[in-house]
N, CA and C of each residue as an Amber inpcrd file, in Angstrom:
protein
   162
 -21.7600000   0.3380000   0.7290000 -21.4320000   1.6050000   0.0850000
 -20.3490000   1.4240000  -0.9780000 -19.3090000   0.6530000  -0.5930000
 -18.2240000   0.4130000  -1.5450000 -18.7260000  -0.3510000  -2.7740000
 -19.6110000  -1.3130000  -2.5140000 -20.1350000  -2.1280000  -3.6140000
 -20.8750000  -1.2580000  -4.6310000 -21.6550000  -0.3240000  -4.1330000
 -22.4250000   0.5570000  -5.0190000 -21.4810000   1.4620000  -5.8100000
 -20.5010000   2.0460000  -5.1240000 -19.5740000   2.9730000  -5.7890000
 -18.7660000   2.2620000  -6.8690000 -18.2010000   1.1140000  -6.5240000
 -17.4050000   0.4000000  -7.5190000 -18.2870000  -0.2350000  -8.5910000
 -19.5360000  -0.5400000  -8.2620000 -20.4730000  -1.0430000  -9.2690000
 -20.7570000   0.0090000 -10.3220000 -20.9520000   1.2440000  -9.8740000
 -21.1910000   2.3460000 -10.8170000 -19.9510000   2.5890000 -11.6720000
 -18.7690000   2.6070000 -11.0350000 -17.5290000   2.7950000 -11.7980000
 -17.3300000   1.6690000 -12.8080000 -17.6790000   0.4520000 -12.4170000
 -17.5310000  -0.6850000 -13.3170000 -18.4450000  -0.5420000 -14.5270000
 -19.6810000  -0.0930000 -14.3040000 -20.6040000   0.1160000 -15.4220000
 -20.0970000   1.2220000 -16.3510000 -19.5750000   2.2980000 -15.7690000
 -19.0200000   3.3810000 -16.5880000 -17.8170000   2.9010000 -17.3950000
 -16.9790000   2.0830000 -16.7850000 -15.8260000   1.5360000 -17.5020000
 -16.2590000   0.7570000 -18.7290000 -17.2640000  -0.0870000 -18.5420000
 -17.7060000  -0.9240000 -19.6540000 -18.3380000  -0.1070000 -20.7760000
 -18.9880000   0.9940000 -20.4230000 -19.6860000   1.7770000 -21.4340000
 -18.8300000   2.8660000 -22.0760000 -17.9260000   3.4670000 -21.3120000
 -17.2020000   4.6370000 -21.8100000 -15.7750000   4.3650000 -22.2640000
 -15.0710000   3.5140000 -21.5390000 -13.6580000   3.2890000 -21.8630000
 -13.5110000   2.2030000 -22.9230000 -12.4800000   2.3050000 -23.7510000
 -12.3020000   1.3190000 -24.8210000 -11.8950000  -0.0410000 -24.2660000
 -12.3170000  -1.0800000 -24.9560000 -11.9230000  -2.4330000 -24.5890000
 -10.5620000  -2.7190000 -25.2210000  -9.6490000  -3.1900000 -24.4180000
  -8.2990000  -3.4990000 -24.8990000  -8.0500000  -5.0000000 -24.8430000
  -9.1120000  -5.7710000 -24.9870000  -9.0620000  -7.2140000 -24.8150000
  -8.1460000  -7.9070000 -25.8180000  -8.1940000  -7.5140000 -27.0690000
  -7.4580000  -8.2350000 -28.1120000  -6.0980000  -7.6260000 -28.4210000
  -5.6310000  -6.7160000 -27.5530000  -4.3520000  -6.0520000 -27.7940000
  -3.3000000  -6.6170000 -26.8690000  -2.0810000  -6.6880000 -27.3410000
  -0.9510000  -7.1580000 -26.5380000  -0.5710000  -6.0640000 -25.5400000
  -0.5880000  -6.3660000 -24.2370000  -0.2690000  -5.3360000 -23.2300000
   1.1360000  -4.7470000 -23.3840000   2.0490000  -5.4870000 -23.9500000
   3.4160000  -4.9840000 -24.1280000   3.5050000  -3.9300000 -25.2290000
   2.5380000  -3.8840000 -26.1130000   2.5730000  -2.9430000 -27.2230000
   1.6130000  -1.7670000 -27.0440000   1.0410000  -1.6270000 -25.8430000
   0.1340000  -0.5180000 -25.5840000   0.9180000   0.7520000 -25.3110000
   0.3070000   1.8870000 -25.6070000   0.9000000   3.1810000 -25.2950000
   0.6780000   3.4680000 -23.8110000   1.3250000   4.4970000 -23.3010000
   1.2610000   4.8230000 -21.8850000  -0.1400000   5.0760000 -21.3700000
  -0.9160000   5.8700000 -22.1090000  -2.2700000   6.1760000 -21.6600000
  -3.1760000   4.9380000 -21.7340000  -2.9070000   4.0460000 -22.6900000
  -3.6910000   2.8170000 -22.7900000  -3.3860000   1.8860000 -21.6230000
  -2.1340000   1.8590000 -21.1960000  -1.7720000   1.0730000 -20.0130000
  -2.4410000   1.6340000 -18.7720000  -2.5480000   2.9540000 -18.6850000
  -3.2250000   3.5790000 -17.5500000  -4.7110000   3.2140000 -17.5400000
  -5.3470000   3.2080000 -18.7020000  -6.7530000   2.8210000 -18.8050000
  -6.9250000   1.3660000 -18.3840000  -6.0430000   0.5080000 -18.8690000
  -6.1030000  -0.9060000 -18.5300000  -5.9240000  -1.1140000 -17.0320000
  -4.9840000  -0.4040000 -16.4290000  -4.7510000  -0.5070000 -14.9950000
  -5.9420000  -0.0140000 -14.1900000  -6.5540000   1.0800000 -14.6080000
  -7.7190000   1.6160000 -13.9180000  -8.8900000   0.6410000 -13.9990000
  -9.1080000   0.0870000 -15.1800000 -10.2010000  -0.8740000 -15.3460000
  -9.9820000  -2.0940000 -14.4610000  -8.7410000  -2.5530000 -14.3890000
  -8.4040000  -3.7030000 -13.5430000  -8.6380000  -3.3770000 -12.0750000
  -8.1870000  -2.1970000 -11.6260000  -8.3350000  -1.7800000 -10.2430000
  -9.8070000  -1.7040000  -9.8350000 -10.6380000  -1.1240000 -10.6940000
 -12.0640000  -1.0130000 -10.3960000 -12.7050000  -2.3890000 -10.3330000
 -12.3900000  -3.2650000 -11.2680000 -12.9800000  -4.5960000 -11.3000000
 -12.6110000  -5.3910000 -10.0580000 -11.3400000  -5.3810000  -9.6850000
 -10.8950000  -6.1430000  -8.5170000 -11.5670000  -5.6150000  -7.2530000
 -11.6370000  -4.3070000  -7.0820000 -12.2850000  -3.7410000  -5.8970000
 -13.7800000  -4.0090000  -5.8750000 -14.4150000  -4.0030000  -7.0190000
 -15.8450000  -4.3250000  -7.0930000 -16.0800000  -5.7750000  -6.6910000
 -15.2440000  -6.6790000  -7.1930000 -15.4210000  -8.0900000  -6.8500000
 -15.1520000  -8.3510000  -5.3700000 -14.1830000  -7.6590000  -4.7910000
 -13.9130000  -7.8020000  -3.3530000 -15.0910000  -7.2980000  -2.5360000
 -15.6350000  -6.1430000  -2.8970000 -16.7670000  -5.5710000  -2.1760000
 -18.0050000  -6.4620000  -2.3190000 -18.1860000  -7.0160000  -3.4830000
 -19.3230000  -7.9040000  -3.7300000 -19.1980000  -9.1620000  -2.8950000
 -17.9700000  -9.6900000  -2.7770000 -17.7110000 -10.8960000  -2.0050000
 -17.9480000 -10.6600000  -0.5160000 -17.5940000  -9.4860000  -0.0030000
 -17.7750000  -9.1850000   1.4150000 -19.2420000  -9.0600000   1.7970000
 -20.0520000  -8.5700000   0.8720000 -21.4740000  -8.3680000   1.1680000
 -22.3160000  -9.5970000   0.9310000 -21.7550000 -10.6160000   0.3410000
 -22.5330000 -11.8150000   0.0150000 -22.8100000 -12.6790000   1.2250000
């Protein structure tokens, strides 16, 4: 269940939220840091859930 939920969130992140790959994290604005943190949180939880089900 967790794998499916975080998989969907991960797909939405990749399609809807901006990529901040080439930006320096120290120079991001507050809301951009929040987006980056959310994307990181979803990715880590998705990978953990994927690893548990493997």
